[in-house]
Amino acid sequence: MMLRAAGRRLLGVGGGDPAPAVAAAVAASRSRGYHERVVDHYNNPRNVGSLDKDDTDVGTGIVGAPACGDVMKLQIRVDEGSGRIVDARFKTFGCGSAIASSSVASEWVKGKQVEEVVAIKNTEIAKHLSLPPVKLHCSMLAEDAIKAAVKDYEAKKGKKMAKAEEQDTPCP
Protein backbone atom coordinates (compact mmCIF):
# COMPACT_ATOMS: atom_id res chain seq x y z
CA MET A 1 0.00 0.00 0.00
CA MET A 2 2.80 2.44 0.90
CA LEU A 3 4.65 1.56 -2.29
CA ARG A 4 1.57 2.26 -4.36
CA ALA A 5 1.10 5.63 -2.65
CA ALA A 6 4.75 6.56 -3.23
CA GLY A 7 4.43 5.61 -6.89
CA ARG A 8 1.37 7.78 -7.26
CA ARG A 9 3.16 10.73 -5.67
CA LEU A 10 6.10 10.27 -8.06
CA LEU A 11 3.82 10.09 -11.07
CA GLY A 12 1.66 12.96 -9.90
CA VAL A 13 -1.46 10.82 -9.65
CA GLY A 14 -3.85 11.43 -6.79
CA GLY A 15 -2.75 14.89 -5.78
CA GLY A 16 0.39 16.24 -4.24
CA ASP A 17 3.32 17.86 -6.00
CA PRO A 18 5.71 15.20 -7.39
CA ALA A 19 8.55 17.70 -7.99
CA PRO A 20 10.22 17.31 -4.55
CA ALA A 21 10.14 13.52 -4.78
CA VAL A 22 11.55 13.54 -8.32
CA ALA A 23 14.27 16.00 -7.35
CA ALA A 24 15.21 13.81 -4.38
CA ALA A 25 15.37 10.70 -6.59
CA VAL A 26 17.61 12.48 -9.13
CA ALA A 27 19.92 13.79 -6.38
CA ALA A 28 20.18 10.31 -4.84
CA SER A 29 21.05 8.76 -8.19
CA ARG A 30 23.75 11.37 -8.80
CA SER A 31 25.34 10.77 -5.41
CA ARG A 32 25.50 7.03 -6.18
CA GLY A 33 26.53 7.55 -9.79
CA TYR A 34 29.43 5.97 -11.61
CA HIS A 35 32.73 7.71 -12.20
CA GLU A 36 32.98 9.46 -15.57
CA ARG A 37 35.51 6.85 -16.81
CA VAL A 38 33.01 4.04 -16.21
CA VAL A 39 30.32 5.99 -18.05
CA ASP A 40 32.73 6.75 -20.91
CA HIS A 41 33.80 3.11 -21.34
CA TYR A 42 30.18 1.95 -21.03
CA ASN A 43 28.85 4.45 -23.58
CA ASN A 44 31.88 4.17 -25.89
CA PRO A 45 33.41 0.73 -25.30
CA ARG A 46 36.74 0.14 -27.01
CA ASN A 47 37.65 -3.04 -28.90
CA VAL A 48 34.23 -4.72 -28.88
CA GLY A 49 34.06 -7.80 -31.05
CA SER A 50 35.63 -11.19 -31.63
CA LEU A 51 38.71 -12.71 -33.17
CA ASP A 52 38.85 -16.17 -34.71
CA LYS A 53 39.31 -18.46 -31.72
CA ASP A 54 40.81 -21.16 -33.94
CA ASP A 55 43.77 -18.99 -35.01
CA THR A 56 46.96 -20.17 -33.33
CA ASP A 57 47.99 -16.59 -32.57
CA VAL A 58 44.71 -15.84 -30.71
CA GLY A 59 44.13 -16.56 -27.03
CA THR A 60 40.59 -16.59 -25.66
CA GLY A 61 39.63 -16.17 -22.04
CA ILE A 62 36.02 -16.67 -20.96
CA VAL A 63 35.19 -16.03 -17.31
CA GLY A 64 32.01 -15.49 -15.36
CA ALA A 65 30.62 -14.63 -11.97
CA PRO A 66 27.58 -16.83 -11.26
CA ALA A 67 26.56 -14.64 -8.30
CA CYS A 68 25.83 -11.61 -10.48
CA GLY A 69 25.52 -13.12 -13.95
CA ASP A 70 28.42 -11.23 -15.54
CA VAL A 71 30.22 -13.12 -18.31
CA MET A 72 33.33 -11.77 -20.00
CA LYS A 73 35.18 -12.96 -23.11
CA LEU A 74 38.55 -11.37 -23.84
CA GLN A 75 40.62 -12.32 -26.86
CA ILE A 76 44.20 -11.34 -27.66
CA ARG A 77 46.13 -11.62 -30.91
CA VAL A 78 49.86 -12.07 -30.38
CA ASP A 79 52.62 -11.36 -32.88
CA GLU A 80 54.51 -14.63 -32.65
CA GLY A 81 57.81 -13.06 -33.66
CA SER A 82 57.89 -10.38 -30.96
CA GLY A 83 55.51 -11.84 -28.37
CA ARG A 84 53.65 -8.52 -28.34
CA ILE A 85 49.86 -8.32 -28.21
CA VAL A 86 48.81 -6.57 -31.43
CA ASP A 87 45.03 -6.70 -31.00
CA ALA A 88 42.44 -7.35 -28.32
CA ARG A 89 38.67 -7.78 -28.47
CA PHE A 90 36.01 -8.37 -25.86
CA LYS A 91 32.37 -9.23 -25.48
CA THR A 92 30.74 -8.85 -22.09
CA PHE A 93 27.31 -9.65 -20.79
CA GLY A 94 26.83 -7.74 -17.57
CA CYS A 95 26.56 -4.46 -15.80
CA GLY A 96 28.17 -1.16 -16.79
CA SER A 97 31.14 -1.78 -14.50
CA ALA A 98 31.81 -5.16 -16.12
CA ILE A 99 31.68 -3.64 -19.60
CA ALA A 100 33.93 -0.76 -18.55
CA SER A 101 36.41 -3.15 -16.90
CA SER A 102 36.55 -5.26 -20.08
CA SER A 103 37.05 -2.18 -22.23
CA VAL A 104 39.91 -0.91 -20.05
CA ALA A 105 41.54 -4.35 -19.98
CA SER A 106 41.38 -4.60 -23.78
CA GLU A 107 43.07 -1.20 -24.09
CA TRP A 108 45.75 -1.93 -21.51
CA VAL A 109 46.90 -5.23 -23.03
CA LYS A 110 47.43 -3.88 -26.55
CA GLY A 111 51.06 -3.25 -27.40
CA LYS A 112 52.40 -5.09 -24.35
CA GLN A 113 54.37 -8.30 -24.11
CA VAL A 114 52.42 -11.39 -23.06
CA GLU A 115 54.57 -11.64 -19.92
CA GLU A 116 53.69 -8.04 -18.97
CA VAL A 117 49.91 -8.33 -19.17
CA VAL A 118 49.63 -11.10 -16.60
CA ALA A 119 50.94 -8.55 -14.10
CA ILE A 120 47.87 -6.31 -14.59
CA LYS A 121 45.94 -6.45 -11.32
CA ASN A 122 42.26 -5.95 -10.70
CA THR A 123 43.12 -3.26 -8.15
CA GLU A 124 44.71 -1.17 -10.91
CA ILE A 125 41.59 -1.46 -13.08
CA ALA A 126 39.31 -0.73 -10.13
CA LYS A 127 41.37 2.31 -9.14
CA HIS A 128 41.43 3.64 -12.71
CA LEU A 129 37.63 3.34 -12.96
CA SER A 130 37.01 4.37 -9.32
CA LEU A 131 34.80 1.33 -8.83
CA PRO A 132 32.85 1.13 -5.57
CA PRO A 133 33.54 -1.90 -3.34
CA VAL A 134 30.32 -3.62 -4.45
CA LYS A 135 31.62 -3.62 -8.06
CA LEU A 136 35.17 -4.88 -7.44
CA HIS A 137 34.22 -8.31 -8.77
CA CYS A 138 34.02 -6.73 -12.24
CA SER A 139 37.68 -5.75 -12.20
CA MET A 140 38.51 -9.22 -10.82
CA LEU A 141 36.77 -10.76 -13.83
CA ALA A 142 38.82 -8.56 -16.16
CA GLU A 143 42.07 -9.70 -14.51
CA ASP A 144 40.94 -13.33 -14.73
CA ALA A 145 39.98 -12.89 -18.40
CA ILE A 146 43.45 -11.54 -19.22
CA LYS A 147 45.12 -14.49 -17.50
CA ALA A 148 42.76 -16.99 -19.16
CA ALA A 149 43.44 -15.51 -22.62
CA VAL A 150 47.20 -15.70 -22.07
CA LYS A 151 46.90 -19.28 -20.79
CA ASP A 152 44.88 -20.27 -23.86
CA TYR A 153 47.40 -18.62 -26.20
CA GLU A 154 50.33 -20.35 -24.49
CA ALA A 155 48.54 -23.72 -24.66
CA LYS A 156 48.01 -23.25 -28.41
CA LYS A 157 51.61 -22.15 -28.83
CA GLY A 158 52.78 -25.27 -26.97
CA LYS A 159 50.66 -27.53 -29.18
CA LYS A 160 51.94 -25.79 -32.29
CA MET A 161 55.56 -26.26 -31.20
CA ALA A 162 54.96 -29.91 -30.32
CA LYS A 163 53.35 -30.50 -33.70
CA ALA A 164 56.30 -28.82 -35.47
CA GLU A 165 58.78 -30.96 -33.55
CA GLU A 166 56.77 -34.07 -34.34
CA GLN A 167 56.91 -33.29 -38.06
CA ASP A 168 60.68 -32.68 -37.92
CA THR A 169 61.32 -36.06 -36.29
CA PRO A 170 62.47 -38.66 -38.87
CA CYS A 171 60.32 -41.75 -39.14
CA PRO A 172 61.95 -45.04 -38.05
Coordinates of C-alpha atoms in Angstrom, one line a residue:
M1 CA 0.0 0.0 0.0
M2 CA 2.8 2.4 0.9
L3 CA 4.6 1.6 -2.3
R4 CA 1.6 2.3 -4.4
A5 CA 1.1 5.6 -2.7
A6 CA 4.7 6.6 -3.2
G7 CA 4.4 5.6 -6.9
R8 CA 1.4 7.8 -7.3
R9 CA 3.2 10.7 -5.7
L10 CA 6.1 10.3 -8.1
L11 CA 3.8 10.1 -11.1
G12 CA 1.7 13.0 -9.9
V13 CA -1.5 10.8 -9.7
G14 CA -3.9 11.4 -6.8
G15 CA -2.8 14.9 -5.8
G16 CA 0.4 16.2 -4.2
D17 CA 3.3 17.9 -6.0
P18 CA 5.7 15.2 -7.4
A19 CA 8.5 17.7 -8.0
P20 CA 10.2 17.3 -4.6
A21 CA 10.1 13.5 -4.8
V22 CA 11.5 13.5 -8.3
A23 CA 14.3 16.0 -7.3
A24 CA 15.2 13.8 -4.4
A25 CA 15.4 10.7 -6.6
V26 CA 17.6 12.5 -9.1
A27 CA 19.9 13.8 -6.4
A28 CA 20.2 10.3 -4.8
S29 CA 21.0 8.8 -8.2
R30 CA 23.7 11.4 -8.8
S31 CA 25.3 10.8 -5.4
R32 CA 25.5 7.0 -6.2
G33 CA 26.5 7.5 -9.8
Y34 CA 29.4 6.0 -11.6
H35 CA 32.7 7.7 -12.2
E36 CA 33.0 9.5 -15.6
R37 CA 35.5 6.9 -16.8
V38 CA 33.0 4.0 -16.2
V39 CA 30.3 6.0 -18.0
D40 CA 32.7 6.8 -20.9
H41 CA 33.8 3.1 -21.3
Y42 CA 30.2 2.0 -21.0
N43 CA 28.9 4.5 -23.6
N44 CA 31.9 4.2 -25.9
P45 CA 33.4 0.7 -25.3
R46 CA 36.7 0.1 -27.0
N47 CA 37.6 -3.0 -28.9
V48 CA 34.2 -4.7 -28.9
G49 CA 34.1 -7.8 -31.1
S50 CA 35.6 -11.2 -31.6
L51 CA 38.7 -12.7 -33.2
D52 CA 38.8 -16.2 -34.7
K53 CA 39.3 -18.5 -31.7
D54 CA 40.8 -21.2 -33.9
D55 CA 43.8 -19.0 -35.0
T56 CA 47.0 -20.2 -33.3
D57 CA 48.0 -16.6 -32.6
V58 CA 44.7 -15.8 -30.7
G59 CA 44.1 -16.6 -27.0
T60 CA 40.6 -16.6 -25.7
G61 CA 39.6 -16.2 -22.0
I62 CA 36.0 -16.7 -21.0
V63 CA 35.2 -16.0 -17.3
G64 CA 32.0 -15.5 -15.4
A65 CA 30.6 -14.6 -12.0
P66 CA 27.6 -16.8 -11.3
A67 CA 26.6 -14.6 -8.3
C68 CA 25.8 -11.6 -10.5
G69 CA 25.5 -13.1 -13.9
D70 CA 28.4 -11.2 -15.5
V71 CA 30.2 -13.1 -18.3
M72 CA 33.3 -11.8 -20.0
K73 CA 35.2 -13.0 -23.1
L74 CA 38.5 -11.4 -23.8
Q75 CA 40.6 -12.3 -26.9
I76 CA 44.2 -11.3 -27.7
R77 CA 46.1 -11.6 -30.9
V78 CA 49.9 -12.1 -30.4
D79 CA 52.6 -11.4 -32.9
E80 CA 54.5 -14.6 -32.7
G81 CA 57.8 -13.1 -33.7
S82 CA 57.9 -10.4 -31.0
G83 CA 55.5 -11.8 -28.4
R84 CA 53.7 -8.5 -28.3
I85 CA 49.9 -8.3 -28.2
V86 CA 48.8 -6.6 -31.4
D87 CA 45.0 -6.7 -31.0
A88 CA 42.4 -7.3 -28.3
R89 CA 38.7 -7.8 -28.5
F90 CA 36.0 -8.4 -25.9
K91 CA 32.4 -9.2 -25.5
T92 CA 30.7 -8.8 -22.1
F93 CA 27.3 -9.6 -20.8
G94 CA 26.8 -7.7 -17.6
C95 CA 26.6 -4.5 -15.8
G96 CA 28.2 -1.2 -16.8
S97 CA 31.1 -1.8 -14.5
A98 CA 31.8 -5.2 -16.1
I99 CA 31.7 -3.6 -19.6
A100 CA 33.9 -0.8 -18.5
S101 CA 36.4 -3.2 -16.9
S102 CA 36.6 -5.3 -20.1
S103 CA 37.0 -2.2 -22.2
V104 CA 39.9 -0.9 -20.1
A105 CA 41.5 -4.4 -20.0
S106 CA 41.4 -4.6 -23.8
E107 CA 43.1 -1.2 -24.1
W108 CA 45.7 -1.9 -21.5
V109 CA 46.9 -5.2 -23.0
K110 CA 47.4 -3.9 -26.5
G111 CA 51.1 -3.3 -27.4
K112 CA 52.4 -5.1 -24.4
Q113 CA 54.4 -8.3 -24.1
V114 CA 52.4 -11.4 -23.1
E115 CA 54.6 -11.6 -19.9
E116 CA 53.7 -8.0 -19.0
V117 CA 49.9 -8.3 -19.2
V118 CA 49.6 -11.1 -16.6
A119 CA 50.9 -8.5 -14.1
I120 CA 47.9 -6.3 -14.6
K121 CA 45.9 -6.4 -11.3
N122 CA 42.3 -6.0 -10.7
T123 CA 43.1 -3.3 -8.1
E124 CA 44.7 -1.2 -10.9
I125 CA 41.6 -1.5 -13.1
A126 CA 39.3 -0.7 -10.1
K127 CA 41.4 2.3 -9.1
H128 CA 41.4 3.6 -12.7
L129 CA 37.6 3.3 -13.0
S130 CA 37.0 4.4 -9.3
L131 CA 34.8 1.3 -8.8
P132 CA 32.9 1.1 -5.6
P133 CA 33.5 -1.9 -3.3
V134 CA 30.3 -3.6 -4.5
K135 CA 31.6 -3.6 -8.1
L136 CA 35.2 -4.9 -7.4
H137 CA 34.2 -8.3 -8.8
C138 CA 34.0 -6.7 -12.2
S139 CA 37.7 -5.8 -12.2
M140 CA 38.5 -9.2 -10.8
L141 CA 36.8 -10.8 -13.8
A142 CA 38.8 -8.6 -16.2
E143 CA 42.1 -9.7 -14.5
D144 CA 40.9 -13.3 -14.7
A145 CA 40.0 -12.9 -18.4
I146 CA 43.4 -11.5 -19.2
K147 CA 45.1 -14.5 -17.5
A148 CA 42.8 -17.0 -19.2
A149 CA 43.4 -15.5 -22.6
V150 CA 47.2 -15.7 -22.1
K151 CA 46.9 -19.3 -20.8
D152 CA 44.9 -20.3 -23.9
Y153 CA 47.4 -18.6 -26.2
E154 CA 50.3 -20.3 -24.5
A155 CA 48.5 -23.7 -24.7
K156 CA 48.0 -23.2 -28.4
K157 CA 51.6 -22.2 -28.8
G158 CA 52.8 -25.3 -27.0
K159 CA 50.7 -27.5 -29.2
K160 CA 51.9 -25.8 -32.3
M161 CA 55.6 -26.3 -31.2
A162 CA 55.0 -29.9 -30.3
K163 CA 53.4 -30.5 -33.7
A164 CA 56.3 -28.8 -35.5
E165 CA 58.8 -31.0 -33.5
E166 CA 56.8 -34.1 -34.3
Q167 CA 56.9 -33.3 -38.1
D168 CA 60.7 -32.7 -37.9
T169 CA 61.3 -36.1 -36.3
P170 CA 62.5 -38.7 -38.9
C171 CA 60.3 -41.8 -39.1
P172 CA 61.9 -45.0 -38.1

